[in-house]
Short mmCIF file of C-alpha atoms in Angstrom, two decimals:
data_model
loop_
_atom_site.label_atom_id
_atom_site.label_comp_id
_atom_site.label_asym_id
_atom_site.label_seq_id
_atom_site.Cartn_x
_atom_site.Cartn_y
_atom_site.Cartn_z
CA MET A 172 21.46 -5.31 -5.66
CA ASP A 173 20.96 -9.05 -5.25
CA GLY A 174 21.01 -10.86 -8.57
CA ALA A 175 18.00 -12.98 -7.61
CA GLN A 176 16.04 -9.81 -7.00
CA ASP A 177 16.98 -8.42 -10.39
CA GLY A 178 15.82 -11.56 -12.14
CA GLY A 179 12.64 -11.78 -10.10
CA ALA A 180 11.35 -8.52 -11.53
CA GLN A 181 13.15 -8.56 -14.87
CA GLY A 182 10.99 -6.98 -17.53
CA GLY A 183 8.19 -6.34 -15.00
CA PRO A 184 4.91 -8.25 -14.73
CA VAL A 185 2.51 -7.98 -17.62
CA GLN A 186 -1.19 -7.61 -16.84
CA ASP A 187 -4.07 -7.51 -19.33
CA SER A 188 -5.88 -4.23 -18.69
CA ASP A 189 -9.28 -5.94 -19.01
CA SER A 190 -8.48 -8.98 -16.86
CA PHE A 191 -9.37 -9.63 -13.23
CA LYS A 192 -7.43 -7.57 -10.70
CA LEU A 193 -7.02 -8.01 -6.97
CA LYS A 194 -7.23 -4.80 -4.96
CA PHE A 195 -4.16 -3.84 -2.93
CA CYS A 196 -3.28 -1.57 -0.03
CA THR A 197 0.24 -0.56 1.01
CA VAL A 198 1.12 0.64 4.51
CA CYS A 199 4.15 2.20 6.23
CA ALA A 200 4.51 4.46 9.25
CA SER A 201 3.86 7.90 7.71
CA ASN A 202 2.42 7.09 4.25
CA GLN A 203 5.35 8.98 2.74
CA ASN A 204 8.21 6.85 1.43
CA ARG A 205 7.88 3.05 1.32
CA SER A 206 4.11 2.73 1.04
CA MET A 207 4.00 5.49 -1.56
CA GLU A 208 6.69 3.99 -3.78
CA ALA A 209 4.83 0.67 -3.63
CA HIS A 210 1.54 2.50 -4.28
CA LEU A 211 3.04 4.09 -7.38
CA GLN A 212 4.37 0.83 -8.77
CA LEU A 213 1.23 -1.20 -7.99
CA SER A 214 -1.11 1.44 -9.40
CA SER A 215 0.33 0.90 -12.87
CA LEU A 216 -1.50 -2.45 -12.90
CA PHE A 217 -3.82 -2.78 -9.90
CA PRO A 218 -6.40 -0.84 -7.88
CA THR A 219 -4.36 0.52 -4.96
CA LEU A 220 -4.78 2.40 -1.69
CA SER A 221 -2.11 3.40 0.83
CA PHE A 222 -1.98 4.40 4.50
CA GLY A 223 0.29 5.08 7.48
CA THR A 224 -0.03 3.64 10.98
CA GLY A 225 1.78 6.31 13.01
CA SER A 226 0.11 8.83 15.31
CA LEU A 227 1.47 11.68 13.19
CA VAL A 228 3.31 12.17 9.90
CA ARG A 229 6.97 12.75 10.73
CA LEU A 230 9.57 13.98 8.27
CA PRO A 231 13.23 14.88 8.91
CA GLY A 232 13.94 18.49 9.80
CA PRO A 233 17.11 20.57 10.20
CA SER A 234 18.12 18.40 13.19
CA ILE A 235 17.03 15.20 14.94
CA SER A 236 15.27 17.27 17.60
CA GLN A 237 13.44 19.40 15.01
CA PRO A 238 11.39 17.09 12.80
CA ASN A 239 8.61 18.32 10.56
CA VAL A 240 5.37 16.96 11.99
CA TYR A 241 1.93 16.94 10.33
CA PRO A 242 -1.47 15.39 11.09
CA PHE A 243 -2.85 12.65 8.88
CA ASN A 244 -5.91 13.12 6.65
CA SER A 245 -5.89 16.94 6.64
CA VAL A 246 -2.60 18.21 5.14
CA SER A 247 -1.84 17.57 1.48
CA TYR A 248 1.48 16.45 0.06
CA ASN A 249 1.47 19.63 -1.99
CA SER A 250 1.15 21.77 1.15
CA MET A 251 4.07 19.91 2.74
CA TYR A 252 6.15 20.39 -0.40
CA GLU A 253 5.47 24.12 -0.52
CA GLU A 254 6.16 24.59 3.20
CA LEU A 255 9.51 22.77 3.12
CA PHE A 256 10.50 24.55 -0.09
CA SER A 257 9.82 27.89 1.58
CA LYS A 258 11.85 26.91 4.67
CA ASP A 259 15.05 25.57 3.11
CA PRO A 260 14.96 24.30 -0.48
CA LYS A 261 18.64 23.41 -0.49
CA LEU A 262 18.39 21.20 2.61
CA TYR A 263 15.18 19.46 1.63
CA ARG A 264 16.29 18.86 -1.93
CA ALA A 265 19.59 17.41 -0.70
CA ASN A 266 17.94 14.97 1.71
CA GLY A 267 15.40 13.88 -0.90
CA LEU A 268 12.25 15.17 0.79
CA LEU A 269 11.24 17.54 -2.00
CA ASN A 270 11.65 14.84 -4.64
CA MET A 271 9.66 12.41 -2.48
CA LEU A 272 6.82 14.86 -1.86
CA ASP A 273 6.75 15.82 -5.53
CA ARG A 274 6.27 12.13 -6.37
CA ASN A 275 3.63 11.75 -3.66
CA ARG A 276 1.53 14.74 -4.73
CA ASN A 277 1.29 13.18 -8.18
CA ILE A 278 -0.02 9.91 -6.70
CA LYS A 279 -2.74 11.11 -4.31
CA TRP A 280 -3.94 14.10 -2.27
CA GLY A 281 -2.32 13.47 1.10
CA PRO A 282 -1.27 10.94 3.76
CA GLU A 283 -4.06 8.85 5.30
CA ARG A 284 -4.03 7.01 8.62
CA TRP A 285 -4.91 3.30 8.57
CA GLN A 286 -6.72 3.42 11.92
CA ASP A 287 -9.05 6.14 10.58
CA TRP A 288 -9.95 4.23 7.42
CA ARG A 289 -13.66 3.42 7.30
CA ILE A 290 -13.39 0.06 5.58
CA GLY A 291 -16.27 -0.68 3.24
CA VAL A 292 -17.42 2.95 3.09
CA PRO A 293 -17.31 4.43 -0.45
CA ARG A 294 -14.30 6.71 -0.97
CA ILE A 295 -16.10 9.79 -2.29
CA SER A 296 -15.59 12.32 0.53
CA LYS A 297 -14.65 15.92 -0.24
CA ALA A 298 -11.07 17.13 0.01
CA ALA A 299 -10.20 19.26 3.02
CA SER A 300 -9.22 22.04 0.62
CA GLY A 301 -12.68 21.93 -0.95
CA GLY A 302 -13.81 21.30 -4.47
CA GLY A 303 -14.16 17.98 -6.22
CA GLU A 304 -14.04 14.42 -5.00
CA ARG A 305 -11.01 13.78 -2.83
CA PHE A 306 -10.01 10.38 -4.20
CA LYS A 307 -11.05 10.47 -7.86
CA ASP A 308 -7.63 11.53 -9.16
CA ASP A 309 -5.57 9.18 -6.97
CA LYS A 310 -3.42 6.74 -8.92
CA GLY A 311 -4.98 3.31 -8.60
CA ALA A 312 -8.30 4.77 -7.44
CA LYS A 313 -10.33 3.03 -10.13
CA GLY A 314 -11.58 -0.18 -8.56
CA THR A 315 -11.16 0.98 -4.96
CA GLU A 316 -14.32 3.08 -4.79
CA ALA A 317 -16.13 0.57 -2.56
CA GLY A 318 -13.49 0.96 0.15
CA VAL A 319 -12.29 -2.65 0.38
CA VAL A 320 -9.14 -4.46 -0.74
CA ASP A 321 -8.07 -8.09 -1.05
CA VAL A 322 -4.45 -7.72 0.04
CA VAL A 323 -2.68 -5.41 2.51
CA ILE A 324 1.12 -5.15 2.29
CA THR A 325 2.98 -3.38 5.08
CA CYS A 326 6.61 -2.30 4.84
CA GLU A 327 7.75 -2.74 8.45
CA GLU A 328 6.93 -5.30 11.13
CA ARG A 329 5.56 -2.76 13.61
CA CYS A 330 3.16 -1.57 10.89
CA TRP A 331 2.09 -5.18 10.25
CA ASP A 332 1.47 -5.59 13.99
CA ALA A 333 -0.61 -2.40 14.05
CA VAL A 334 -2.71 -3.45 11.05
CA VAL A 335 -3.37 -6.97 12.34
CA GLU A 336 -4.24 -5.68 15.82
CA ASP A 337 -6.56 -3.04 14.39
CA LEU A 338 -8.38 -5.58 12.21
CA HIS A 339 -8.82 -7.83 15.26
CA HIS A 340 -10.34 -4.97 17.27
CA ARG A 341 -12.71 -4.04 14.45
CA GLY A 342 -14.38 -7.44 14.84
CA ALA A 343 -14.68 -8.39 11.14
CA PRO A 344 -18.07 -6.71 10.48
CA LEU A 345 -17.90 -7.47 6.74
CA ASN A 346 -16.84 -11.11 7.26
CA ARG A 347 -14.52 -10.65 4.30
CA PRO A 348 -11.06 -12.29 4.14
CA VAL A 349 -8.00 -10.12 3.57
CA HIS A 350 -4.40 -11.29 3.25
CA VAL A 351 -1.96 -9.19 5.27
CA PHE A 352 1.73 -9.36 4.30
CA ASN A 353 4.78 -7.60 5.62
CA VAL A 354 7.76 -6.98 3.35
CA ASP A 355 10.50 -5.54 5.55
CA ILE A 356 11.98 -2.52 3.75
CA LYS A 357 14.55 -0.09 5.16
CA ASP A 358 13.19 3.44 5.26
CA ASN A 359 15.34 5.15 2.64
CA HIS A 360 14.64 6.11 -0.95
CA GLU A 361 16.88 3.48 -2.57
CA GLU A 362 15.46 0.56 -0.57
CA ALA A 363 11.91 1.82 -1.11
CA LEU A 364 12.45 1.61 -4.88
CA VAL A 365 13.70 -1.98 -4.65
CA GLY A 366 10.93 -2.88 -2.22
CA GLY A 367 8.31 -1.46 -4.56
CA LYS A 368 9.53 -3.71 -7.36
CA ALA A 369 9.42 -6.72 -5.05
CA ILE A 370 5.89 -5.90 -3.91
CA LEU A 371 4.75 -5.54 -7.51
CA ASP A 372 6.24 -8.96 -8.25
CA LEU A 373 4.36 -10.49 -5.29
CA ALA A 374 1.14 -8.78 -6.36
CA ALA A 375 1.40 -10.16 -9.88
CA ARG A 376 1.90 -13.74 -8.61
CA LEU A 377 -1.02 -13.42 -6.21
CA ASN A 378 -3.25 -11.99 -8.90
CA GLU A 379 -2.40 -14.77 -11.33
CA ALA A 380 -3.41 -17.41 -8.77
CA ALA A 381 -6.53 -15.50 -7.77
CA ALA A 382 -7.71 -15.25 -11.37
CA LEU A 383 -7.41 -19.04 -11.81
CA GLU A 384 -9.21 -19.81 -8.55
CA ARG A 385 -11.91 -17.27 -9.37
CA GLU A 386 -12.66 -19.13 -12.58
CA LYS A 387 -13.06 -22.37 -10.66
CA SER A 388 -15.15 -21.10 -7.77
CA GLY A 389 -17.34 -18.57 -9.55
CA GLU A 390 -16.77 -14.91 -10.25
CA ARG A 391 -19.59 -13.46 -8.17
CA GLY A 392 -18.76 -15.32 -4.96
CA PHE A 393 -15.06 -14.55 -5.31
CA ASP A 394 -15.64 -10.85 -5.99
CA GLU A 395 -17.97 -10.58 -3.00
CA GLY A 396 -15.29 -12.10 -0.76
CA ARG A 397 -17.27 -15.19 0.20
CA VAL A 398 -15.19 -17.58 2.27
CA GLU A 399 -16.21 -20.70 0.33
CA ALA A 400 -15.32 -19.05 -3.00
CA ARG A 401 -11.91 -17.86 -1.82
CA VAL A 402 -10.66 -20.93 0.02
CA GLY A 403 -8.75 -22.27 -3.01
CA PHE A 404 -6.87 -19.00 -3.39
CA ASP A 405 -6.29 -18.69 0.36
CA GLU A 406 -4.67 -22.13 0.46
CA ARG A 407 -2.26 -21.24 -2.36
CA VAL A 408 -0.93 -18.07 -0.74
CA PRO A 409 1.76 -19.64 1.52
CA GLU A 410 3.31 -21.45 -1.45
CA ILE A 411 3.27 -18.27 -3.54
CA LEU A 412 4.95 -16.36 -0.73
CA GLY A 413 7.60 -19.07 -0.30
CA GLU A 414 8.50 -18.94 -3.99
CA TRP A 415 8.57 -15.14 -3.90
CA GLN A 416 10.86 -15.16 -0.85
CA GLU A 417 13.38 -17.28 -2.77
CA ARG A 418 13.51 -14.59 -5.45
CA TRP A 419 13.79 -11.75 -2.92
CA PRO A 420 15.84 -13.19 -0.03
CA ALA A 421 16.99 -9.77 1.22
CA LEU A 422 13.39 -8.75 2.05
CA PRO A 423 12.08 -10.82 4.99
CA ALA A 424 8.33 -11.37 4.79
CA LEU A 425 5.41 -12.22 7.07
CA TRP A 426 1.84 -13.23 6.25
CA THR A 427 -1.48 -13.88 7.92
CA LEU A 428 -5.08 -14.27 6.83
CA ALA A 429 -7.28 -11.69 8.57
CA TRP A 430 -10.85 -10.37 8.18
CA PHE A 431 -12.57 -7.10 7.37
#
């Protein structure tokens, strides 16, 4: 691991539990590995959602031509875990899928698709399995109930492209700014762990700047996403990203300001 990366996250960011918190969203292709590791790490400090941008959830199978394929939004991580365990526990423990799904089922109910997300709609729908509110036990759910975030962080450039294109097609009905980053992370368990630490570091730096700018511009306007209240924070983001990139040079990053 790069020494600069180690130092960048050394000791981990410290966040007052009662202080202001930006809301984050992490995105990868299947909402399984990279976005979920980042979701886990961010949710220790910040309100967090996560999504995938693929057409289906795809997991490795017994061969390249036999992947395990699931729909988004309707199959839980627990169901996937139990199915793969029943098929071949030795194989799926050896390739890390059972450990990954065990982690995921302790973070949230199941994989969600970005393109199906109803932005700005309260997240109180019922689980497909019935009984209880679907999102109330998700890690990081507190603070995300209104269905909006301040920052989206994708883990692959094609996912960043998909998110930015989707936001453009939605037409910004809320007229609310959202910063969209890409942190390019290789899709394996080891790199996902490192990438999650890097994303948490970026989130902490962004939140620190946002809290200062919120004090200057007024809490209500900032929290409501008003353009005039957020401009000071928006202007600081490129510098924050540049400094972060120096600490994490092995993780190429992209950024744009978009709109909900």
